[in-house]
Amino acid sequence: MSELHVYRPEPDELAYTFGGRPPVRRVRPGDVLRMSTEDCFGGRVRSVDDLPTVVCRFPYLNPVTGPFHVEGAEPGDTLALHFASIEPARDWAVSSTFPHFGALTSTSHTATLQPPLEERVWWYDLDRARGVARYRARNSDFAVDLPMDPMHGTVGVAPAASEVKMTITPDAHGGNMDTPELRAGVTVYLGVNVDGALFAIGDGHARQGHGEVSGVAVEAAMETTVVVELIKAVPTPWPRLESDAFLMSTGSARPLEDAFRISQHDLVTWVAELTGLDHLDAYQLVSQAGEAPVGNVCDTNYTMVAKIPKVYLGKVAVHDGVHDRLRRIASTL
């Protein structure tokens, strides 16, 4: 019988790596987990005067809640996490520009001689009843309401080979992929690398444009509910997502074209496996029916997403229809 777990970590219980930490809780396949997550600044930026480089200390950025040990999970399995709900925990959120971070400034990887961009904080009032985030310009009276689209920028499992990775780094284990596709109603598939999987979730965004161009979204603490499932003896090479309408593959690397290739290769081979098409026929179908939204272009690795509408694939059922089954469970919560 499934069990409901509620976990609200204290600040010193938050994690800043995938791998290298003992589990905070143990859950079983079929269980429901309700958790609190902090924003990428750990809640320390509480006004436009709180500059992140002053109130935060590297590497204690981008905290995640977890890790959680999944009973029976072993290397070679696939962990399925269905995001039943992702809801802002506060009536405010923040964003910023960061020196030497983001797509339109010099960085440690692209070193140039001009000075870094100004560090500036933007405050967003969140109207949770109306589902909008209020953008206000800092140097004029311009303001506009943006529709909220809550998501998690970071979800992953412990990496393979006893590696420990900072939560800000996306890779084959998941991590800070920063794709707006990771919203409520989506099932994420992650390849298990260690006993127990050791998954963690964080980096809530009230909304984010594709690419997270400035490097910082509308960063918000979240109350999140996931349904946990385990698919035995089926590996997943890169994180995959399934919604009611789409199948999606991710790829994370530098340069961006390699992230693009990884995501497209994974989707082509996944479509071939599901439909029975050979690789070139699947390649042609994805080439003409696929989409390629950008996750992030600012992290230590960049992330691309390849997606295709399920309606073009015939009557395929991923992992025997686990997404539909978990969605039905979520609808009862």
Short mmCIF file of C-alpha atoms in Angstrom, two decimals:
data_model
loop_
_atom_site.label_atom_id
_atom_site.label_comp_id
_atom_site.label_asym_id
_atom_site.label_seq_id
_atom_site.Cartn_x
_atom_site.Cartn_y
_atom_site.Cartn_z
CA MET A 1 0.00 0.00 0.00
CA SER A 2 1.32 3.46 -0.90
CA GLU A 3 2.19 5.92 1.84
CA LEU A 4 2.15 9.71 2.05
CA HIS A 5 5.42 11.28 3.21
CA VAL A 6 5.76 14.94 4.16
CA TYR A 7 9.24 16.46 4.39
CA ARG A 8 10.02 20.09 5.15
CA PRO A 9 13.77 20.49 5.67
CA GLU A 10 15.46 22.89 8.01
CA PRO A 11 18.03 25.17 6.29
CA ASP A 12 20.95 23.03 7.45
CA GLU A 13 19.29 19.93 5.96
CA LEU A 14 19.34 21.26 2.38
CA ALA A 15 21.78 19.64 -0.05
CA TYR A 16 24.11 21.32 -2.55
CA THR A 17 25.34 18.24 -4.38
CA PHE A 18 24.00 15.15 -6.10
CA GLY A 19 25.86 12.22 -4.57
CA GLY A 20 28.01 12.23 -1.47
CA ARG A 21 25.14 12.58 1.04
CA PRO A 22 23.10 10.05 3.03
CA PRO A 23 19.34 9.96 2.42
CA VAL A 24 17.04 12.15 4.47
CA ARG A 25 14.08 9.77 4.05
CA ARG A 26 13.27 6.37 2.58
CA VAL A 27 10.28 5.92 0.28
CA ARG A 28 8.82 3.01 -1.66
CA PRO A 29 7.57 2.76 -5.23
CA GLY A 30 3.99 4.00 -5.31
CA ASP A 31 4.48 6.41 -2.41
CA VAL A 32 3.51 10.09 -2.53
CA LEU A 33 6.00 12.67 -1.30
CA ARG A 34 5.12 16.23 -0.34
CA MET A 35 8.14 18.44 0.15
CA SER A 36 9.20 22.03 0.63
CA THR A 37 12.00 23.44 -1.51
CA GLU A 38 13.92 26.70 -1.16
CA ASP A 39 14.76 29.14 -3.93
CA CYS A 40 18.21 29.14 -5.55
CA PHE A 41 19.43 31.72 -3.02
CA GLY A 42 18.28 29.70 -0.03
CA GLY A 43 15.78 32.45 0.84
CA ARG A 44 18.57 34.92 1.63
CA VAL A 45 17.66 37.51 -1.02
CA ARG A 46 14.70 39.31 0.60
CA SER A 47 14.85 42.78 -0.95
CA VAL A 48 16.28 44.50 -4.03
CA ASP A 49 19.15 45.64 -1.81
CA ASP A 50 20.22 42.07 -0.97
CA LEU A 51 22.84 41.43 -3.64
CA PRO A 52 23.39 37.68 -4.04
CA THR A 53 27.19 37.99 -4.00
CA VAL A 54 26.89 39.67 -0.59
CA VAL A 55 24.21 37.59 1.16
CA CYS A 56 25.07 34.20 -0.42
CA ARG A 57 28.30 32.24 -0.19
CA PHE A 58 29.63 30.06 -2.99
CA PRO A 59 29.20 27.08 -3.34
CA TYR A 60 26.03 27.27 -1.19
CA LEU A 61 23.72 28.16 -4.05
CA ASN A 62 20.91 26.20 -5.68
CA PRO A 63 19.91 24.02 -2.71
CA VAL A 64 17.84 20.88 -3.23
CA THR A 65 15.57 18.92 -0.92
CA GLY A 66 16.72 15.36 -0.41
CA PRO A 67 18.19 12.97 -1.27
CA PHE A 68 15.46 10.35 -0.94
CA HIS A 69 16.23 6.63 -0.97
CA VAL A 70 13.81 4.58 -3.08
CA GLU A 71 13.44 1.04 -1.78
CA GLY A 72 14.49 -1.56 -4.34
CA ALA A 73 16.13 0.88 -6.77
CA GLU A 74 19.32 -0.52 -8.30
CA PRO A 75 21.69 0.55 -11.07
CA GLY A 76 20.09 -0.22 -14.41
CA ASP A 77 16.57 0.66 -13.24
CA THR A 78 14.59 3.78 -14.13
CA LEU A 79 13.08 6.09 -11.53
CA ALA A 80 9.79 7.75 -12.52
CA LEU A 81 8.74 10.91 -10.68
CA HIS A 82 5.34 12.35 -11.52
CA PHE A 83 4.99 16.00 -10.52
CA ALA A 84 1.45 16.18 -9.19
CA SER A 85 1.69 19.81 -8.08
CA ILE A 86 4.26 22.63 -7.92
CA GLU A 87 2.99 25.66 -6.01
CA PRO A 88 4.82 28.79 -4.84
CA ALA A 89 5.25 28.73 -1.07
CA ARG A 90 5.45 32.52 -0.66
CA ASP A 91 3.79 35.55 -2.21
CA TRP A 92 7.08 36.84 -3.60
CA ALA A 93 10.00 35.76 -5.74
CA VAL A 94 13.25 37.34 -6.92
CA SER A 95 15.52 37.46 -9.94
CA SER A 96 18.87 39.06 -10.65
CA THR A 97 21.78 39.63 -12.92
CA PHE A 98 25.03 38.12 -11.69
CA PRO A 99 28.60 39.21 -12.44
CA HIS A 100 30.24 36.73 -14.83
CA PHE A 101 27.11 34.58 -15.11
CA GLY A 102 24.48 34.46 -17.84
CA ALA A 103 24.34 34.34 -21.62
CA LEU A 104 25.08 38.03 -22.36
CA THR A 105 28.16 38.71 -20.23
CA SER A 106 31.69 37.39 -20.07
CA THR A 107 32.07 34.26 -17.95
CA SER A 108 34.84 32.02 -16.69
CA HIS A 109 34.43 29.99 -19.90
CA THR A 110 34.26 33.01 -22.22
CA ALA A 111 36.75 35.45 -20.77
CA THR A 112 36.75 39.02 -22.11
CA LEU A 113 38.26 42.26 -20.88
CA GLN A 114 35.16 44.40 -20.44
CA PRO A 115 33.78 44.72 -16.89
CA PRO A 116 31.00 42.38 -15.79
CA LEU A 117 27.34 43.36 -15.93
CA GLU A 118 25.94 45.27 -12.97
CA GLU A 119 24.55 43.05 -10.24
CA ARG A 120 20.89 43.95 -9.86
CA VAL A 121 17.91 42.33 -8.10
CA TRP A 122 14.28 42.39 -9.25
CA TRP A 123 11.40 41.78 -6.85
CA TYR A 124 8.29 39.91 -8.05
CA ASP A 125 4.99 39.97 -6.20
CA LEU A 126 3.20 36.67 -6.79
CA ASP A 127 -0.58 36.78 -6.94
CA ARG A 128 -1.24 33.10 -6.40
CA ALA A 129 -5.01 33.50 -6.69
CA ARG A 130 -4.72 35.08 -10.14
CA GLY A 131 -1.65 33.06 -11.14
CA VAL A 132 0.50 36.04 -12.13
CA ALA A 133 3.95 37.40 -11.27
CA ARG A 134 4.31 41.19 -11.32
CA TYR A 135 7.40 42.39 -13.22
CA ARG A 136 8.61 45.90 -12.34
CA ALA A 137 11.51 47.59 -14.09
CA ARG A 138 14.14 48.93 -11.72
CA ASN A 139 14.92 52.16 -13.61
CA SER A 140 11.50 53.19 -14.85
CA ASP A 141 7.84 52.88 -13.88
CA PHE A 142 7.18 50.12 -16.43
CA ALA A 143 5.34 47.11 -14.98
CA VAL A 144 3.47 44.13 -16.41
CA ASP A 145 1.83 40.96 -15.11
CA LEU A 146 3.38 37.72 -16.38
CA PRO A 147 1.45 34.45 -16.13
CA MET A 148 2.98 32.07 -13.63
CA ASP A 149 4.12 28.69 -14.93
CA PRO A 150 5.66 27.00 -11.85
CA MET A 151 8.44 24.51 -12.58
CA HIS A 152 11.53 22.96 -11.03
CA GLY A 153 14.87 23.82 -12.53
CA THR A 154 16.69 21.03 -10.70
CA VAL A 155 15.83 17.35 -10.33
CA GLY A 156 18.18 14.40 -10.40
CA VAL A 157 19.65 11.29 -8.88
CA ALA A 158 23.10 10.45 -7.55
CA PRO A 159 25.61 10.17 -10.42
CA ALA A 160 27.39 6.95 -11.31
CA ALA A 161 30.89 5.85 -10.26
CA SER A 162 30.67 7.50 -6.81
CA GLU A 163 30.82 10.95 -8.40
CA VAL A 164 29.63 14.02 -6.52
CA LYS A 165 28.32 16.88 -8.65
CA MET A 166 27.26 20.37 -7.66
CA THR A 167 23.53 20.88 -7.97
CA ILE A 168 24.11 23.68 -10.49
CA THR A 169 25.55 21.22 -13.03
CA PRO A 170 23.20 19.35 -15.39
CA ASP A 171 24.36 16.04 -16.84
CA ALA A 172 23.14 12.49 -17.47
CA HIS A 173 22.01 12.21 -13.83
CA GLY A 174 19.69 15.22 -14.23
CA GLY A 175 20.67 18.23 -12.15
CA ASN A 176 20.09 21.88 -13.02
CA MET A 177 18.49 21.39 -16.44
CA ASP A 178 16.32 24.52 -16.09
CA THR A 179 13.74 23.50 -18.66
CA PRO A 180 10.27 25.09 -18.33
CA GLU A 181 8.91 21.74 -19.57
CA LEU A 182 9.36 20.37 -16.04
CA ARG A 183 6.01 21.57 -14.70
CA ALA A 184 3.11 19.93 -12.86
CA GLY A 185 1.54 17.07 -14.80
CA VAL A 186 4.88 15.86 -16.18
CA THR A 187 6.59 12.56 -15.43
CA VAL A 188 10.40 12.58 -15.33
CA TYR A 189 12.37 9.40 -16.06
CA LEU A 190 15.87 9.18 -14.54
CA GLY A 191 18.35 6.36 -14.90
CA VAL A 192 19.33 4.88 -11.52
CA ASN A 193 23.08 4.83 -10.88
CA VAL A 194 23.34 3.78 -7.21
CA ASP A 195 21.31 1.68 -4.82
CA GLY A 196 18.29 3.69 -3.71
CA ALA A 197 18.59 6.17 -6.61
CA LEU A 198 18.98 9.06 -4.09
CA PHE A 199 16.88 11.68 -5.88
CA ALA A 200 16.53 15.32 -4.90
CA ILE A 201 14.50 18.29 -6.14
CA GLY A 202 14.89 22.06 -5.92
CA ASP A 203 15.34 25.38 -7.73
CA GLY A 204 11.68 26.32 -8.10
CA HIS A 205 10.79 28.96 -10.67
CA ALA A 206 7.48 30.81 -10.70
CA ARG A 207 8.22 31.17 -14.40
CA GLN A 208 11.22 31.15 -16.72
CA GLY A 209 11.83 31.97 -20.35
CA HIS A 210 13.43 29.28 -22.49
CA GLY A 211 17.20 29.50 -22.14
CA GLU A 212 17.15 31.24 -18.73
CA VAL A 213 19.13 33.90 -20.59
CA SER A 214 20.17 36.08 -17.64
CA GLY A 215 21.08 32.97 -15.65
CA VAL A 216 18.36 33.60 -13.06
CA ALA A 217 14.62 32.88 -13.40
CA VAL A 218 11.77 34.13 -11.20
CA GLU A 219 13.19 32.21 -8.25
CA ALA A 220 10.66 30.93 -5.73
CA ALA A 221 10.34 28.54 -2.81
CA MET A 222 7.88 25.76 -3.64
CA GLU A 223 5.52 23.26 -2.08
CA THR A 224 5.76 20.24 -4.37
CA THR A 225 4.07 16.85 -4.48
CA VAL A 226 5.49 13.93 -6.47
CA VAL A 227 4.37 10.36 -6.98
CA VAL A 228 7.28 7.89 -6.99
CA GLU A 229 7.54 4.81 -9.18
CA LEU A 230 10.30 2.40 -10.12
CA ILE A 231 10.74 0.62 -13.46
CA LYS A 232 12.93 -2.40 -12.92
CA ALA A 233 15.73 -3.51 -15.26
CA VAL A 234 15.07 -0.74 -17.80
CA PRO A 235 17.89 1.79 -18.15
CA THR A 236 17.40 5.43 -19.17
CA PRO A 237 20.57 7.03 -20.60
CA TRP A 238 19.53 10.70 -20.28
CA PRO A 239 16.66 12.32 -18.39
CA ARG A 240 13.38 11.98 -20.26
CA LEU A 241 10.03 13.68 -19.70
CA GLU A 242 6.50 12.69 -20.59
CA SER A 243 3.42 14.90 -20.52
CA ASP A 244 -0.07 14.12 -21.71
CA ALA A 245 0.84 15.42 -25.16
CA PHE A 246 4.62 15.07 -25.61
CA LEU A 247 7.64 12.85 -25.20
CA MET A 248 10.82 14.77 -24.41
CA SER A 249 14.53 13.95 -24.20
CA THR A 250 17.19 16.14 -22.62
CA GLY A 251 20.87 16.58 -23.30
CA SER A 252 23.37 18.61 -21.28
CA ALA A 253 26.87 19.50 -22.43
CA ARG A 254 29.08 22.28 -23.76
CA PRO A 255 29.02 23.52 -26.48
CA LEU A 256 25.29 23.96 -26.99
CA GLU A 257 25.34 22.00 -30.26
CA ASP A 258 26.50 18.91 -28.36
CA ALA A 259 23.61 19.28 -25.91
CA PHE A 260 21.32 19.58 -28.94
CA ARG A 261 22.78 16.44 -30.52
CA ILE A 262 22.48 14.42 -27.30
CA SER A 263 18.81 15.33 -26.88
CA GLN A 264 17.98 14.66 -30.54
CA HIS A 265 19.87 11.36 -30.56
CA ASP A 266 18.08 10.23 -27.42
CA LEU A 267 14.66 11.14 -28.82
CA VAL A 268 15.33 9.46 -32.18
CA THR A 269 16.45 6.22 -30.54
CA TRP A 270 13.56 6.37 -28.05
CA VAL A 271 11.01 6.85 -30.85
CA ALA A 272 12.57 3.97 -32.79
CA GLU A 273 12.32 1.72 -29.74
CA LEU A 274 8.69 2.64 -29.07
CA THR A 275 7.41 2.47 -32.64
CA GLY A 276 9.56 -0.26 -34.16
CA LEU A 277 10.85 2.14 -36.83
CA ASP A 278 14.45 1.79 -37.89
CA HIS A 279 16.73 4.63 -36.87
CA LEU A 280 16.64 6.49 -40.17
CA ASP A 281 12.84 6.38 -40.34
CA ALA A 282 12.66 7.60 -36.74
CA TYR A 283 15.25 10.29 -37.58
CA GLN A 284 13.08 11.52 -40.44
CA LEU A 285 9.93 11.60 -38.28
CA VAL A 286 11.63 13.54 -35.47
CA SER A 287 13.21 15.89 -38.01
CA GLN A 288 9.82 16.88 -39.41
CA ALA A 289 7.56 16.66 -36.32
CA GLY A 290 9.92 17.53 -33.47
CA GLU A 291 10.54 20.69 -31.47
CA ALA A 292 13.73 21.82 -29.75
CA PRO A 293 13.18 24.22 -26.82
CA VAL A 294 16.26 25.40 -24.96
CA GLY A 295 16.66 24.59 -21.28
CA ASN A 296 19.53 26.78 -20.16
CA VAL A 297 22.48 28.55 -21.81
CA CYS A 298 24.19 29.71 -18.62
CA ASP A 299 25.11 26.76 -16.39
CA THR A 300 28.32 24.78 -16.21
CA ASN A 301 26.68 22.64 -18.91
CA TYR A 302 23.97 23.82 -21.30
CA THR A 303 20.70 21.92 -21.67
CA MET A 304 18.57 21.27 -24.75
CA VAL A 305 15.24 19.48 -25.00
CA ALA A 306 13.95 17.48 -27.97
CA LYS A 307 10.19 16.88 -27.97
CA ILE A 308 7.63 15.25 -30.23
CA PRO A 309 3.82 15.10 -29.99
CA LYS A 310 2.68 11.64 -28.94
CA VAL A 311 -0.19 11.82 -31.42
CA TYR A 312 2.31 11.21 -34.25
CA LEU A 313 3.64 7.99 -32.73
CA GLY A 314 0.57 5.78 -32.90
CA LYS A 315 -0.67 3.88 -29.88
CA VAL A 316 2.59 3.68 -27.95
CA ALA A 317 2.69 3.21 -24.18
CA VAL A 318 5.88 4.28 -22.45
CA HIS A 319 6.79 1.84 -19.68
CA ASP A 320 3.37 0.20 -19.91
CA GLY A 321 1.55 3.50 -19.45
CA VAL A 322 3.15 4.54 -16.17
CA HIS A 323 2.57 8.26 -16.85
CA ASP A 324 -1.19 7.81 -17.21
CA ARG A 325 -1.32 5.63 -14.11
CA LEU A 326 0.62 8.13 -12.00
CA ARG A 327 -1.48 11.00 -13.35
CA ARG A 328 -4.61 9.19 -12.17
CA ILE A 329 -3.09 8.80 -8.70
CA ALA A 330 -2.15 12.49 -8.70
CA SER A 331 -5.70 13.49 -9.58
CA THR A 332 -6.93 11.92 -6.31
CA LEU A 333 -4.54 13.85 -4.06
#
